[in-house]
Amino acid sequence: MNNPGRKGGRIGGPENLGKLLSAAGLKEKIFFTLGMILLYRVGVHIPLPGVDSSAFLKHPEYAQSLLGMVDLFTGGALNKLSIFSLGIGPYITASIIMQLMQAVIPQLEDLHKNQGEQGRKKLQQITRVATVAISILQSIMLSTLFIKTHNPPVVLTPGIWFVVTSAIILTGSAMFIMWMGEVITERGVGNGASLLIFLGIVARLPVMVHNTYDAVQTGQSPVWGVAVLGALFLLLAALI
């Protein structure tokens, strides 16, 4: 019996891939998404005004703290003291908070369950406002940390003006990244916020592999420990 999903004895051959790419609007969505990805990666390499990113690299203690975890999701933007240092984090945090608040605030639950598309738009607007508030708070904390970092100093001209300008730039950049995630969802391949997080992690993988290799070569990490970590990673990926 012939299988309609099989052609020439192969499933998913080049001809099927060609049909997939020729689907209505798919090629445009892919190119649009790639353009947004390129724009995002360019922004990661634009430094924040008034800072010395090379001096920040001389403080490895930050890479071993919570900032190192944050930098993993920003694709190295924080380590470069980029204008994209906050990444998609504020938007993800605001989205999680909104989902939790729906369980305790009846009005928000009603918007989500009973008001359809109109309610979804209102919740999205509230999430955007929350993203702005979180971005402002995080940018102030981050710029204050930069000012307090010495030997060598990271900020060239410390002061309140640096905090204000950094907060404006970082918050504006975070809103721009949020917009990128939304347009990728609407006009691209979908799941824009998740895609940006994935890109950030993938961009840091070569650095993480190189650091792990150096740690094994210098004896800081045992080979068996790296092997166990790799096995756990693969198991976690399979479970997910």
PDB file of C-alpha atoms in Angstrom:
ATOM      1  CA  MET A   1       0.000   0.000   0.000  1.00  0.00           C
ATOM      2  CA  ASN A   2       1.355   3.385  -0.984  1.00  0.00           C
ATOM      3  CA  ASN A   3       1.862   5.908   1.767  1.00  0.00           C
ATOM      4  CA  PRO A   4       0.822   9.435   0.680  1.00  0.00           C
ATOM      5  CA  GLY A   5       3.375  10.914   3.089  1.00  0.00           C
ATOM      6  CA  ARG A   6       6.196   8.975   1.428  1.00  0.00           C
ATOM      7  CA  LYS A   7       7.649   9.822  -1.958  1.00  0.00           C
ATOM      8  CA  GLY A   8      10.412   7.879  -3.656  1.00  0.00           C
ATOM      9  CA  GLY A   9      10.844   5.768  -0.522  1.00  0.00           C
ATOM     10  CA  ARG A  10      11.952   8.782   1.524  1.00  0.00           C
ATOM     11  CA  ILE A  11      10.172  10.988   4.010  1.00  0.00           C
ATOM     12  CA  GLY A  12      11.111  14.644   4.198  1.00  0.00           C
ATOM     13  CA  GLY A  13      13.255  14.658   1.067  1.00  0.00           C
ATOM     14  CA  PRO A  14      14.492  17.794  -0.741  1.00  0.00           C
ATOM     15  CA  GLU A  15      11.293  17.985  -2.793  1.00  0.00           C
ATOM     16  CA  ASN A  16       9.186  18.094   0.379  1.00  0.00           C
ATOM     17  CA  LEU A  17      11.440  20.808   1.818  1.00  0.00           C
ATOM     18  CA  GLY A  18      10.986  22.780  -1.403  1.00  0.00           C
ATOM     19  CA  LYS A  19       7.208  22.498  -1.106  1.00  0.00           C
ATOM     20  CA  LEU A  20       7.429  23.652   2.489  1.00  0.00           C
ATOM     21  CA  LEU A  21       9.484  26.722   1.594  1.00  0.00           C
ATOM     22  CA  SER A  22       7.130  27.517  -1.279  1.00  0.00           C
ATOM     23  CA  ALA A  23       4.136  27.651   1.062  1.00  0.00           C
ATOM     24  CA  ALA A  24       2.265  30.926   0.958  1.00  0.00           C
ATOM     25  CA  GLY A  25       4.144  33.586   2.921  1.00  0.00           C
ATOM     26  CA  LEU A  26       6.529  31.184   4.676  1.00  0.00           C
ATOM     27  CA  LYS A  27       9.638  32.349   2.851  1.00  0.00           C
ATOM     28  CA  GLU A  28       8.835  35.983   3.665  1.00  0.00           C
ATOM     29  CA  LYS A  29       8.355  35.069   7.340  1.00  0.00           C
ATOM     30  CA  ILE A  30      11.700  33.298   7.442  1.00  0.00           C
ATOM     31  CA  PHE A  31      13.571  36.210   5.840  1.00  0.00           C
ATOM     32  CA  PHE A  32      11.805  38.688   8.128  1.00  0.00           C
ATOM     33  CA  THR A  33      12.777  36.638  11.185  1.00  0.00           C
ATOM     34  CA  LEU A  34      16.395  36.406  10.001  1.00  0.00           C
ATOM     35  CA  GLY A  35      16.434  40.181   9.545  1.00  0.00           C
ATOM     36  CA  MET A  36      15.202  40.697  13.106  1.00  0.00           C
ATOM     37  CA  ILE A  37      17.806  38.236  14.387  1.00  0.00           C
ATOM     38  CA  LEU A  38      20.564  40.125  12.559  1.00  0.00           C
ATOM     39  CA  LEU A  39      19.338  43.422  13.993  1.00  0.00           C
ATOM     40  CA  TYR A  40      19.285  41.917  17.466  1.00  0.00           C
ATOM     41  CA  ARG A  41      22.831  40.617  17.175  1.00  0.00           C
ATOM     42  CA  VAL A  42      24.074  43.987  15.902  1.00  0.00           C
ATOM     43  CA  GLY A  43      22.526  45.692  18.945  1.00  0.00           C
ATOM     44  CA  VAL A  44      24.335  43.291  21.279  1.00  0.00           C
ATOM     45  CA  HIS A  45      27.668  44.753  20.100  1.00  0.00           C
ATOM     46  CA  ILE A  46      26.719  48.445  20.538  1.00  0.00           C
ATOM     47  CA  PRO A  47      28.317  49.627  23.812  1.00  0.00           C
ATOM     48  CA  LEU A  48      26.530  51.696  26.411  1.00  0.00           C
ATOM     49  CA  PRO A  49      27.817  55.297  26.337  1.00  0.00           C
ATOM     50  CA  GLY A  50      30.170  56.277  29.135  1.00  0.00           C
ATOM     51  CA  VAL A  51      31.489  52.812  30.047  1.00  0.00           C
ATOM     52  CA  ASP A  52      34.682  50.864  29.472  1.00  0.00           C
ATOM     53  CA  SER A  53      33.691  47.319  28.527  1.00  0.00           C
ATOM     54  CA  SER A  54      37.325  46.143  28.603  1.00  0.00           C
ATOM     55  CA  ALA A  55      37.532  47.179  32.262  1.00  0.00           C
ATOM     56  CA  PHE A  56      34.384  45.205  33.043  1.00  0.00           C
ATOM     57  CA  LEU A  57      35.991  42.075  31.611  1.00  0.00           C
ATOM     58  CA  LYS A  58      38.700  42.419  34.253  1.00  0.00           C
ATOM     59  CA  HIS A  59      36.130  41.647  36.968  1.00  0.00           C
ATOM     60  CA  PRO A  60      35.569  37.892  36.494  1.00  0.00           C
ATOM     61  CA  GLU A  61      33.720  37.697  39.810  1.00  0.00           C
ATOM     62  CA  TYR A  62      30.603  39.003  38.056  1.00  0.00           C
ATOM     63  CA  ALA A  63      30.619  36.091  35.629  1.00  0.00           C
ATOM     64  CA  GLN A  64      30.367  33.722  38.602  1.00  0.00           C
ATOM     65  CA  SER A  65      27.418  35.554  40.159  1.00  0.00           C
ATOM     66  CA  LEU A  66      23.803  36.127  39.164  1.00  0.00           C
ATOM     67  CA  LEU A  67      24.992  38.511  36.465  1.00  0.00           C
ATOM     68  CA  GLY A  68      26.645  35.577  34.728  1.00  0.00           C
ATOM     69  CA  MET A  69      23.293  33.813  34.534  1.00  0.00           C
ATOM     70  CA  VAL A  70      21.614  36.956  33.219  1.00  0.00           C
ATOM     71  CA  ASP A  71      24.356  37.335  30.613  1.00  0.00           C
ATOM     72  CA  LEU A  72      23.601  33.800  29.403  1.00  0.00           C
ATOM     73  CA  PHE A  73      20.103  34.867  28.325  1.00  0.00           C
ATOM     74  CA  THR A  74      21.250  38.149  26.777  1.00  0.00           C
ATOM     75  CA  GLY A  75      23.723  36.458  24.438  1.00  0.00           C
ATOM     76  CA  GLY A  76      26.755  38.173  25.986  1.00  0.00           C
ATOM     77  CA  ALA A  77      25.236  41.672  25.826  1.00  0.00           C
ATOM     78  CA  LEU A  78      25.709  42.293  29.540  1.00  0.00           C
ATOM     79  CA  ASN A  79      29.331  41.149  29.440  1.00  0.00           C
ATOM     80  CA  LYS A  80      29.919  43.648  26.618  1.00  0.00           C
ATOM     81  CA  LEU A  81      28.072  46.413  28.528  1.00  0.00           C
ATOM     82  CA  SER A  82      25.818  46.728  25.500  1.00  0.00           C
ATOM     83  CA  ILE A  83      22.685  48.829  25.123  1.00  0.00           C
ATOM     84  CA  PHE A  84      20.887  45.442  24.999  1.00  0.00           C
ATOM     85  CA  SER A  85      22.244  44.455  28.435  1.00  0.00           C
ATOM     86  CA  LEU A  86      18.736  43.885  29.836  1.00  0.00           C
ATOM     87  CA  GLY A  87      17.747  41.674  26.922  1.00  0.00           C
ATOM     88  CA  ILE A  88      14.255  40.202  26.797  1.00  0.00           C
ATOM     89  CA  GLY A  89      14.380  39.585  30.559  1.00  0.00           C
ATOM     90  CA  PRO A  90      12.112  42.469  31.708  1.00  0.00           C
ATOM     91  CA  TYR A  91       9.383  41.425  29.272  1.00  0.00           C
ATOM     92  CA  ILE A  92       9.567  37.771  30.350  1.00  0.00           C
ATOM     93  CA  THR A  93       9.463  38.818  34.012  1.00  0.00           C
ATOM     94  CA  ALA A  94       6.441  41.053  33.408  1.00  0.00           C
ATOM     95  CA  SER A  95       4.666  38.248  31.518  1.00  0.00           C
ATOM     96  CA  ILE A  96       5.241  35.795  34.373  1.00  0.00           C
ATOM     97  CA  ILE A  97       4.019  38.327  36.927  1.00  0.00           C
ATOM     98  CA  MET A  98       0.871  38.944  34.887  1.00  0.00           C
ATOM     99  CA  GLN A  99       0.149  35.225  34.672  1.00  0.00           C
ATOM    100  CA  LEU A 100       0.518  34.874  38.427  1.00  0.00           C
ATOM    101  CA  MET A 101      -1.606  37.947  39.124  1.00  0.00           C
ATOM    102  CA  GLN A 102      -4.466  36.504  37.085  1.00  0.00           C
ATOM    103  CA  ALA A 103      -4.884  33.860  39.775  1.00  0.00           C
ATOM    104  CA  VAL A 104      -5.320  36.448  42.543  1.00  0.00           C
ATOM    105  CA  ILE A 105      -6.962  39.434  40.800  1.00  0.00           C
ATOM    106  CA  PRO A 106     -10.460  38.617  39.467  1.00  0.00           C
ATOM    107  CA  GLN A 107     -10.440  41.521  37.001  1.00  0.00           C
ATOM    108  CA  LEU A 108      -7.345  40.205  35.266  1.00  0.00           C
ATOM    109  CA  GLU A 109      -8.757  36.688  35.203  1.00  0.00           C
ATOM    110  CA  ASP A 110     -11.935  38.033  33.628  1.00  0.00           C
ATOM    111  CA  LEU A 111      -9.912  39.800  30.922  1.00  0.00           C
ATOM    112  CA  HIS A 112      -8.125  36.562  30.139  1.00  0.00           C
ATOM    113  CA  LYS A 113     -11.082  34.164  30.183  1.00  0.00           C
ATOM    114  CA  ASN A 114     -14.198  36.118  29.250  1.00  0.00           C
ATOM    115  CA  GLN A 115     -13.303  39.100  27.077  1.00  0.00           C
ATOM    116  CA  GLY A 116     -11.682  37.344  24.149  1.00  0.00           C
ATOM    117  CA  GLU A 117      -9.335  39.222  21.838  1.00  0.00           C
ATOM    118  CA  GLN A 118     -10.138  42.579  23.427  1.00  0.00           C
ATOM    119  CA  GLY A 119      -9.204  41.253  26.849  1.00  0.00           C
ATOM    120  CA  ARG A 120      -5.987  39.789  25.481  1.00  0.00           C
ATOM    121  CA  LYS A 121      -5.000  43.171  24.051  1.00  0.00           C
ATOM    122  CA  LYS A 122      -5.658  44.871  27.402  1.00  0.00           C
ATOM    123  CA  LEU A 123      -3.531  42.291  29.218  1.00  0.00           C
ATOM    124  CA  GLN A 124      -0.773  42.768  26.652  1.00  0.00           C
ATOM    125  CA  GLN A 125      -0.871  46.522  27.193  1.00  0.00           C
ATOM    126  CA  ILE A 126      -0.636  46.076  30.975  1.00  0.00           C
ATOM    127  CA  THR A 127       2.318  43.718  30.427  1.00  0.00           C
ATOM    128  CA  ARG A 128       4.066  46.377  28.358  1.00  0.00           C
ATOM    129  CA  VAL A 129       3.612  48.975  31.103  1.00  0.00           C
ATOM    130  CA  ALA A 130       4.963  46.498  33.656  1.00  0.00           C
ATOM    131  CA  THR A 131       7.921  45.855  31.347  1.00  0.00           C
ATOM    132  CA  VAL A 132       8.759  49.567  31.357  1.00  0.00           C
ATOM    133  CA  ALA A 133       8.640  49.699  35.165  1.00  0.00           C
ATOM    134  CA  ILE A 134      10.826  46.605  35.545  1.00  0.00           C
ATOM    135  CA  SER A 135      13.285  47.896  32.932  1.00  0.00           C
ATOM    136  CA  ILE A 136      13.665  51.221  34.733  1.00  0.00           C
ATOM    137  CA  LEU A 137      14.296  49.484  38.063  1.00  0.00           C
ATOM    138  CA  GLN A 138      16.796  47.017  36.615  1.00  0.00           C
ATOM    139  CA  SER A 139      18.632  49.668  34.572  1.00  0.00           C
ATOM    140  CA  ILE A 140      19.068  51.893  37.651  1.00  0.00           C
ATOM    141  CA  MET A 141      20.394  48.959  39.671  1.00  0.00           C
ATOM    142  CA  LEU A 142      22.734  47.950  36.852  1.00  0.00           C
ATOM    143  CA  SER A 143      24.136  51.434  36.260  1.00  0.00           C
ATOM    144  CA  THR A 144      24.651  51.886  40.010  1.00  0.00           C
ATOM    145  CA  LEU A 145      26.587  48.622  40.088  1.00  0.00           C
ATOM    146  CA  PHE A 146      28.772  49.852  37.227  1.00  0.00           C
ATOM    147  CA  ILE A 147      29.562  53.051  39.126  1.00  0.00           C
ATOM    148  CA  LYS A 148      30.579  51.099  42.233  1.00  0.00           C
ATOM    149  CA  THR A 149      32.916  48.834  40.250  1.00  0.00           C
ATOM    150  CA  HIS A 150      36.538  49.973  40.663  1.00  0.00           C
ATOM    151  CA  ASN A 151      40.095  48.707  40.096  1.00  0.00           C
ATOM    152  CA  PRO A 152      39.743  49.250  37.217  1.00  0.00           C
ATOM    153  CA  PRO A 153      36.733  51.576  37.058  1.00  0.00           C
ATOM    154  CA  VAL A 154      34.022  50.713  34.556  1.00  0.00           C
ATOM    155  CA  VAL A 155      32.262  54.087  34.313  1.00  0.00           C
ATOM    156  CA  LEU A 156      34.299  56.893  32.760  1.00  0.00           C
ATOM    157  CA  THR A 157      32.338  59.787  34.319  1.00  0.00           C
ATOM    158  CA  PRO A 158      30.325  58.475  37.287  1.00  0.00           C
ATOM    159  CA  GLY A 159      27.423  60.489  38.632  1.00  0.00           C
ATOM    160  CA  ILE A 160      23.671  60.872  38.603  1.00  0.00           C
ATOM    161  CA  TRP A 161      23.702  61.915  34.947  1.00  0.00           C
ATOM    162  CA  PHE A 162      25.208  58.562  33.992  1.00  0.00           C
ATOM    163  CA  VAL A 163      22.460  56.744  35.907  1.00  0.00           C
ATOM    164  CA  VAL A 164      19.745  58.816  34.204  1.00  0.00           C
ATOM    165  CA  THR A 165      21.103  58.410  30.677  1.00  0.00           C
ATOM    166  CA  SER A 166      21.831  54.719  31.170  1.00  0.00           C
ATOM    167  CA  ALA A 167      18.326  54.118  32.518  1.00  0.00           C
ATOM    168  CA  ILE A 168      16.808  55.844  29.483  1.00  0.00           C
ATOM    169  CA  ILE A 169      18.975  53.949  26.979  1.00  0.00           C
ATOM    170  CA  LEU A 170      18.627  50.542  28.637  1.00  0.00           C
ATOM    171  CA  THR A 171      14.880  50.927  29.127  1.00  0.00           C
ATOM    172  CA  GLY A 172      14.385  52.083  25.547  1.00  0.00           C
ATOM    173  CA  SER A 173      16.471  49.174  24.281  1.00  0.00           C
ATOM    174  CA  ALA A 174      14.484  46.700  26.389  1.00  0.00           C
ATOM    175  CA  MET A 175      11.250  48.044  24.905  1.00  0.00           C
ATOM    176  CA  PHE A 176      12.743  47.735  21.426  1.00  0.00           C
ATOM    177  CA  ILE A 177      13.651  44.089  22.102  1.00  0.00           C
ATOM    178  CA  MET A 178      10.111  43.502  23.392  1.00  0.00           C
ATOM    179  CA  TRP A 179       8.781  44.957  20.138  1.00  0.00           C
ATOM    180  CA  MET A 180      11.102  42.698  18.153  1.00  0.00           C
ATOM    181  CA  GLY A 181       9.746  39.659  19.969  1.00  0.00           C
ATOM    182  CA  GLU A 182       6.167  40.714  19.266  1.00  0.00           C
ATOM    183  CA  VAL A 183       6.697  41.376  15.550  1.00  0.00           C
ATOM    184  CA  ILE A 184       8.530  38.057  15.140  1.00  0.00           C
ATOM    185  CA  THR A 185       5.480  36.412  16.673  1.00  0.00           C
ATOM    186  CA  GLU A 186       3.068  38.310  14.430  1.00  0.00           C
ATOM    187  CA  ARG A 187       4.980  38.597  11.147  1.00  0.00           C
ATOM    188  CA  GLY A 188       7.773  36.025  11.498  1.00  0.00           C
ATOM    189  CA  VAL A 189       7.927  32.356  12.342  1.00  0.00           C
ATOM    190  CA  GLY A 190       6.278  32.848  15.743  1.00  0.00           C
ATOM    191  CA  ASN A 191       7.291  32.580  19.425  1.00  0.00           C
ATOM    192  CA  GLY A 192       9.414  35.718  19.179  1.00  0.00           C
ATOM    193  CA  ALA A 193      10.327  36.044  22.873  1.00  0.00           C
ATOM    194  CA  SER A 194      11.299  32.371  23.142  1.00  0.00           C
ATOM    195  CA  LEU A 195      13.360  32.657  19.956  1.00  0.00           C
ATOM    196  CA  LEU A 196      15.322  35.625  21.339  1.00  0.00           C
ATOM    197  CA  ILE A 197      16.045  33.719  24.554  1.00  0.00           C
ATOM    198  CA  PHE A 198      17.186  30.731  22.498  1.00  0.00           C
ATOM    199  CA  LEU A 199      19.480  32.944  20.419  1.00  0.00           C
ATOM    200  CA  GLY A 200      21.036  34.381  23.560  1.00  0.00           C
ATOM    201  CA  ILE A 201      21.816  30.935  24.930  1.00  0.00           C
ATOM    202  CA  VAL A 202      23.157  29.638  21.606  1.00  0.00           C
ATOM    203  CA  ALA A 203      25.377  32.713  21.216  1.00  0.00           C
ATOM    204  CA  ARG A 204      27.013  31.954  24.582  1.00  0.00           C
ATOM    205  CA  LEU A 205      27.516  28.243  23.955  1.00  0.00           C
ATOM    206  CA  PRO A 206      30.907  28.591  22.162  1.00  0.00           C
ATOM    207  CA  VAL A 207      32.244  30.701  25.045  1.00  0.00           C
ATOM    208  CA  MET A 208      30.933  28.222  27.610  1.00  0.00           C
ATOM    209  CA  VAL A 209      32.480  25.269  25.760  1.00  0.00           C
ATOM    210  CA  HIS A 210      35.818  27.097  25.495  1.00  0.00           C
ATOM    211  CA  ASN A 211      35.787  28.014  29.198  1.00  0.00           C
ATOM    212  CA  THR A 212      34.947  24.433  30.122  1.00  0.00           C
ATOM    213  CA  TYR A 213      37.798  23.132  27.979  1.00  0.00           C
ATOM    214  CA  ASP A 214      40.233  25.569  29.620  1.00  0.00           C
ATOM    215  CA  ALA A 215      38.987  24.556  33.075  1.00  0.00           C
ATOM    216  CA  VAL A 216      39.650  20.885  32.294  1.00  0.00           C
ATOM    217  CA  GLN A 217      43.099  21.638  30.858  1.00  0.00           C
ATOM    218  CA  THR A 218      44.117  23.658  33.926  1.00  0.00           C
ATOM    219  CA  GLY A 219      42.688  21.110  36.357  1.00  0.00           C
ATOM    220  CA  GLN A 220      40.016  23.439  37.747  1.00  0.00           C
ATOM    221  CA  SER A 221      37.279  21.008  36.670  1.00  0.00           C
ATOM    222  CA  PRO A 222      37.616  17.203  36.589  1.00  0.00           C
ATOM    223  CA  VAL A 223      36.895  15.365  33.365  1.00  0.00           C
ATOM    224  CA  TRP A 224      34.339  13.124  35.078  1.00  0.00           C
ATOM    225  CA  GLY A 225      32.484  16.184  36.352  1.00  0.00           C
ATOM    226  CA  VAL A 226      32.182  17.627  32.847  1.00  0.00           C
ATOM    227  CA  ALA A 227      31.052  14.216  31.544  1.00  0.00           C
ATOM    228  CA  VAL A 228      28.337  13.957  34.212  1.00  0.00           C
ATOM    229  CA  LEU A 229      27.223  17.507  33.490  1.00  0.00           C
ATOM    230  CA  GLY A 230      27.009  16.743  29.763  1.00  0.00           C
ATOM    231  CA  ALA A 231      25.007  13.587  30.417  1.00  0.00           C
ATOM    232  CA  LEU A 232      22.576  15.466  32.661  1.00  0.00           C
ATOM    233  CA  PHE A 233      22.210  18.137  30.001  1.00  0.00           C
ATOM    234  CA  LEU A 234      21.340  15.565  27.338  1.00  0.00           C
ATOM    235  CA  LEU A 235      18.920  13.809  29.701  1.00  0.00           C
ATOM    236  CA  LEU A 236      17.206  17.093  30.529  1.00  0.00           C
ATOM    237  CA  ALA A 237      16.915  17.938  26.826  1.00  0.00           C
ATOM    238  CA  ALA A 238      15.375  14.507  26.136  1.00  0.00           C
ATOM    239  CA  LEU A 239      12.877  14.915  28.984  1.00  0.00           C
ATOM    240  CA  ILE A 240      11.872  18.354  27.774  1.00  0.00           C
TER     241      ILE A 240
END
